[in-house]
Amino acid sequence: MKRLDLSKLGQYVIVIIVAVTLNFALPRLMPGNPLALIAGVDVGLLTAEERAQIIEDVGLNEPILNQYADYWVSIATGDLGQSYRSGRPIKDIIAERLPWTLLLAGGALIISSFFGIILGAISAWRRGGKADVPLLTGMIALQSLPSFWLGMLLISVFAVNLGLLPSFGAISPAANYEGWEYFKDVLEHAILPIVTLSVLSTPGVYLTMRYSMLEVLGEDFIRTARAKGASERRVLFGHVTRNAIAPVVTFLAIRFAFSFGGAVIIETVFSYPGLGRLVFEAVSGRDFPVMQASFLVFTAAVLIANLIADLLYPILDPRTRAA
Amino acid sequence: MNKKRARAVILLLVLALIAAACSSGTTDTTSGDASPATTAAGGTTDPEPTETTAATTDEPVVVRAAVTGGEDTLNPYTYVSGFPGWNMLMLQYDSLMQFDVNGDPQPWLAESVETNDDLTVWTLTLAEGVMFSDGEQLTVDDVEFTFNYFTEKAAGRFARDLRGVESVTTDGDRTITITLDAPNPAFDLVALADIPIIPEHIWSEVTDPEEHQFDSVTNIGSGPYVLVDYVEDQSYRFEANPDYFRGAPAVDELVVVVFADDSGPLAAIRSNEIDVIFERISPEQIDLLDALDPIDISQGPEFTTQMINFDVTKAPFDDIAVRQAISKAVDRQDIVDTVFLGAATVGSPGWVHPEKAVYNPAVAAERDVAGANALLDEAGYTDSDGDGIREFSGGPMSFEMLTNSSDSLRLRIAELVAEMLAEIGIEVTVSSVETATWEEAVWPGFDIANGRNYQMAVWGWSAPVQANTIRVAELVDGNPDIGFLNLTGFSDPAVDAIAEALLTEADPAVSAQQIGELQVLIAEGVPFVLLAYPDGAYAYNSAVYDGWEFIAGQGIVSKLSLLDASARP
């Protein structure tokens, strides 16, 4: 692991500091006031003193630098504070929400990498062929679909018209299934959101794979392999795919992290109780602590994905290993 | 070999994800205590032919409702919205009086309500044999405790309801006497029919209700339903209270699903995943949904409002001629027809809804573009450079109109109004911003003492502001303590005088006359331009349950809808 040297570590530290600072600043730079959320109903009915009291209770009257310092302390101690909205510890809320988002993002990752890599390889292997042109056009078309629109379309077809799949939520409300029934219920509810996310991320994987393959196909060692008399099969799997996969893995890692962000829209369309929905509700109500904490999770996801890609790269591509 | 390692890592990751997802979720579903009713299996249910007489059939009646946005743990300190949050809260609790279908308060927990002549002393007799859902009896002490507790532990809306209460005393087992420091003719409407009575034996131990976290099983009230299950941002499950003092409710179980946006419920009611939408549906959905077979629409006038606000403290809106011209130039009927497809009542310039008994028909609006232009010409606002836009001291009469992006109807209103005002030489640029931003500009910090950061805005008030006509003082009074909802900064001593007199007028005849005069003054002074009162329209699956009762001004979300017809007031 020599590659992860000090300068790399320094980069990560800088990124973390900048990201955390932005996470803190963004909610406060937005116009809008968390008071309505904290005070709840009919906030306009409060007297000026009551309003001041609420602001004081949650520490929003403190100098901004103190709040900033407190935020760092909260990150360092792992105590992310309490939601303005529900008053519950944010740690608990995130622990409830994160698995759902991971399920969607993970499911989409598997499906989109499976189809993306295979179709990308087919396309590149027979570049300009019968499969390549329609695939390429189709993928570009898919990539340009707005996610909320695709989600609503799927709901309309599979839930409303065909009645095959549920249109909202992660589990049937108040059904209290257990065991196999619960598993089936979760799966049924996850299908449409996962399909939506997958359809949207497959083109990226496909295009990366195709491009990466084409690049490798032009390399000298492929010509050498063929000249040696290696079978086409062996060239494709032993040489081309093997060498083309590294950039795809990086792409997948990053894509996985970013699908957290994409989940905000998908989870809103499907009323899915994941982290994206949490962010949506927190931003609408200016729930500062929840916004900060969930942005932090997003930041961590991107950094971890980067780290994994950094670590995997030398394994996948020996040429990038440090001497 | 490396490839194998990579594969193993990915596989492990995926397995971990799935395992993690499966292990969550169940943790929240701590089922309620003592619940004899069986849970109906979710998923696709066969529509059962049930009327309000369903209580006699074997199958329990289960209704699945949809709301947009969560309401937290639904106790008096945690529920979020005035609608439908308060309405759902009141399924678990009772108030001393209860709205009937006309929106008038009727005796409920209080069997009788009497007042002295100047409306300062209210004497209530408590109904007998009312129990909280944990089996404890509801007594006059609970009522006294509730009033004191909400006052001491500032419970936003309920504390405000109780301002002006000087003392609460009990006499014997059933009599409660409430003394006010000034006459309040609307005390029954704003307080007695609004405040949930909470059990002393539970709340007396709670010193900090804002921070105290109630979970589902501690939401104890005397209401027709008990909240037995709550999963944040997902669902609520209410079970009927079989011992309810007005008789067991007609619906045995109510599941409320929390959606993230308002298109979700529309799809879910069509796919038969929910049975009723506890939110108003938009006008273009009314006919579409009504055309579907088991789906019916319950529609009626409501007291929410759509209006144009402007900053009356700044030129040129400080000039009454400009405000009057705007009020004359807008075509309210066109807005009702085009935006609401007819499902709204034309706005009265005098604020009061035409359905109300105290409405003054003399102030009805008529569009008069020529008159509006003449007003502006006379007041010296001319178009000197011939670009079609008049000028005032601060430059061209060109203004930004804010509207919130989450409400597409408001956006359409803004666009129509912009076209209408162009006809009188006022240019309006519509800016659609996110809700919190819009709120902060129009009502910074929810305190009018903070001023205003907008020129024009499309705005609206929730139903309670209109429901109690006396509250009009809050909207127009120049004194910020009284006119704390006076977002436009309007001030007129003549209006203030009547508005304040109205607040304490005990004689209904005098009060009605004052409201009539006030409407004329408001229509002339134009503190805001009222455009329309949108109808409430609610979609429900009539095959599952069709006992929905539309309360005038408030809609169908109330305990009345879920009780047997004979139990309704």
Tab-separated table of C-alpha atoms in Angstrom, chain B residues 138-281:
chain	number	residue	atom	x	y	z
B	138	LEU	CA	-61.455	12.013	31.852
B	139	THR	CA	-62.336	14.466	34.604
B	140	VAL	CA	-62.721	18.207	35.102
B	141	ASP	CA	-59.213	18.127	36.587
B	142	ASP	CA	-57.845	17.012	33.223
B	143	VAL	CA	-59.543	19.986	31.582
B	144	GLU	CA	-58.139	22.411	34.128
B	145	PHE	CA	-54.725	20.787	33.816
B	146	THR	CA	-54.812	21.004	30.012
B	147	PHE	CA	-55.573	24.720	30.015
B	148	ASN	CA	-52.858	25.467	32.536
B	149	TYR	CA	-50.316	23.174	30.932
B	150	PHE	CA	-50.683	24.620	27.439
B	151	THR	CA	-50.379	28.123	28.855
B	152	GLU	CA	-47.311	27.377	30.943
B	153	LYS	CA	-45.516	25.186	28.419
B	154	ALA	CA	-46.189	27.481	25.469
B	155	ALA	CA	-47.855	25.160	22.998
B	156	GLY	CA	-47.882	27.481	19.950
B	157	ARG	CA	-51.407	27.412	18.659
B	158	PHE	CA	-53.088	26.198	21.852
B	159	ALA	CA	-51.288	28.701	24.063
B	160	ARG	CA	-52.430	31.439	21.716
B	161	ASP	CA	-56.013	30.119	21.878
B	162	LEU	CA	-55.861	30.537	25.634
B	163	ARG	CA	-54.480	34.056	25.831
B	164	GLY	CA	-57.026	36.088	27.661
B	165	VAL	CA	-58.028	33.243	29.973
B	166	GLU	CA	-57.859	34.685	33.449
B	167	SER	CA	-58.798	31.609	35.424
B	168	VAL	CA	-60.124	28.083	35.142
B	169	THR	CA	-61.983	26.680	38.112
B	170	THR	CA	-63.794	23.432	38.727
B	171	ASP	CA	-66.880	22.887	40.828
B	172	GLY	CA	-67.826	19.366	41.768
B	173	ASP	CA	-67.277	16.525	39.310
B	174	ARG	CA	-68.657	18.055	36.177
B	175	THR	CA	-68.606	21.846	36.168
B	176	ILE	CA	-65.805	23.972	34.755
B	177	THR	CA	-65.861	27.750	34.791
B	178	ILE	CA	-63.562	29.711	32.520
B	179	THR	CA	-63.158	33.413	33.141
B	180	LEU	CA	-61.746	35.659	30.433
B	181	ASP	CA	-60.137	39.057	30.954
B	182	ALA	CA	-62.200	40.539	28.110
B	183	PRO	CA	-65.275	39.471	26.157
B	184	ASN	CA	-64.399	36.976	23.438
B	185	PRO	CA	-67.330	36.086	21.204
B	186	ALA	CA	-65.236	33.522	19.348
B	187	PHE	CA	-63.892	31.676	22.382
B	188	ASP	CA	-65.928	28.567	21.553
B	189	LEU	CA	-64.602	28.537	17.988
B	190	VAL	CA	-60.951	29.310	18.638
B	191	ALA	CA	-60.418	27.566	21.951
B	192	LEU	CA	-63.152	25.169	23.006
B	193	ALA	CA	-63.376	23.453	19.619
B	194	ASP	CA	-59.637	23.616	18.994
B	195	ILE	CA	-57.826	22.454	22.098
B	196	PRO	CA	-57.258	18.732	22.695
B	197	ILE	CA	-57.862	17.674	26.282
B	198	ILE	CA	-54.802	15.789	27.492
B	199	PRO	CA	-54.593	13.392	30.457
B	200	GLU	CA	-53.092	14.870	33.597
B	201	HIS	CA	-51.806	11.529	34.811
B	202	ILE	CA	-49.461	11.334	31.831
B	203	TRP	CA	-48.509	14.903	31.050
B	204	SER	CA	-48.001	16.079	34.631
B	205	GLU	CA	-44.747	14.134	34.590
B	206	VAL	CA	-43.532	15.794	31.408
B	207	THR	CA	-41.603	18.949	32.212
B	208	ASP	CA	-40.242	19.698	28.770
B	209	PRO	CA	-42.801	18.624	26.175
B	210	GLU	CA	-40.830	19.969	23.192
B	211	GLU	CA	-37.952	17.636	23.981
B	212	HIS	CA	-39.838	14.773	25.488
B	213	GLN	CA	-40.182	12.103	22.853
B	214	PHE	CA	-43.500	10.384	22.888
B	215	ASP	CA	-43.695	7.104	21.149
B	216	SER	CA	-46.771	5.634	19.614
B	217	VAL	CA	-48.137	3.955	22.694
B	218	THR	CA	-47.950	7.036	24.882
B	219	ASN	CA	-50.258	9.099	22.672
B	220	ILE	CA	-53.138	8.689	25.079
B	221	GLY	CA	-56.301	10.641	24.479
B	222	SER	CA	-60.028	10.159	24.761
B	223	GLY	CA	-60.572	10.241	20.989
B	224	PRO	CA	-62.103	7.635	18.681
B	225	TYR	CA	-58.682	6.371	17.561
B	226	VAL	CA	-55.475	5.227	19.185
B	227	LEU	CA	-52.178	5.591	17.378
B	228	VAL	CA	-50.577	2.169	17.697
B	229	ASP	CA	-47.811	2.317	15.150
B	230	TYR	CA	-45.675	5.072	13.689
B	231	VAL	CA	-42.722	4.830	11.320
B	232	GLU	CA	-41.163	8.182	10.517
B	233	ASP	CA	-41.838	9.349	6.948
B	234	GLN	CA	-43.649	6.082	6.210
B	235	SER	CA	-46.899	5.442	8.009
B	236	TYR	CA	-49.233	5.778	10.965
B	237	ARG	CA	-51.627	3.079	12.082
B	238	PHE	CA	-54.677	4.035	14.124
B	239	GLU	CA	-56.954	1.517	15.730
B	240	ALA	CA	-60.523	2.305	16.659
B	241	ASN	CA	-61.240	2.914	20.328
B	242	PRO	CA	-64.165	0.520	20.868
B	243	ASP	CA	-65.129	2.301	24.098
B	244	TYR	CA	-65.374	5.770	22.558
B	245	PHE	CA	-67.934	7.833	24.439
B	246	ARG	CA	-69.954	8.557	21.291
B	247	GLY	CA	-69.884	4.909	20.240
B	248	ALA	CA	-67.293	2.801	18.415
B	249	PRO	CA	-66.150	4.413	15.142
B	250	ALA	CA	-67.393	3.056	11.810
B	251	VAL	CA	-63.865	2.524	10.523
B	252	ASP	CA	-61.962	-0.073	12.534
B	253	GLU	CA	-58.490	0.717	11.401
B	254	LEU	CA	-57.005	3.745	9.706
B	255	VAL	CA	-53.584	3.502	8.085
B	256	VAL	CA	-52.117	6.830	7.028
B	257	VAL	CA	-49.323	6.607	4.488
B	258	VAL	CA	-46.804	9.452	4.308
B	259	PHE	CA	-45.855	10.433	0.768
B	260	ALA	CA	-42.982	12.687	-0.201
B	261	ASP	CA	-44.789	14.594	-2.946
B	262	ASP	CA	-48.371	15.056	-4.043
B	263	SER	CA	-48.193	12.991	-7.228
B	264	GLY	CA	-47.589	9.828	-5.202
B	265	PRO	CA	-51.082	9.664	-3.643
B	266	LEU	CA	-52.716	10.260	-7.034
B	267	ALA	CA	-50.997	7.196	-8.490
B	268	ALA	CA	-51.606	5.136	-5.358
B	269	ILE	CA	-55.354	5.750	-5.252
B	270	ARG	CA	-55.589	4.660	-8.890
B	271	SER	CA	-53.582	1.525	-8.231
B	272	ASN	CA	-55.855	0.729	-5.293
B	273	GLU	CA	-52.990	1.006	-2.808
B	274	ILE	CA	-54.760	3.717	-0.808
B	275	ASP	CA	-58.443	4.495	-0.292
B	276	VAL	CA	-58.575	8.217	0.403
B	277	ILE	CA	-56.324	11.265	0.030
B	278	PHE	CA	-56.162	13.499	3.091
B	279	GLU	CA	-55.037	16.473	0.996
B	280	ARG	CA	-56.913	18.679	-1.426
B	281	ILE	CA	-56.449	17.433	-4.949
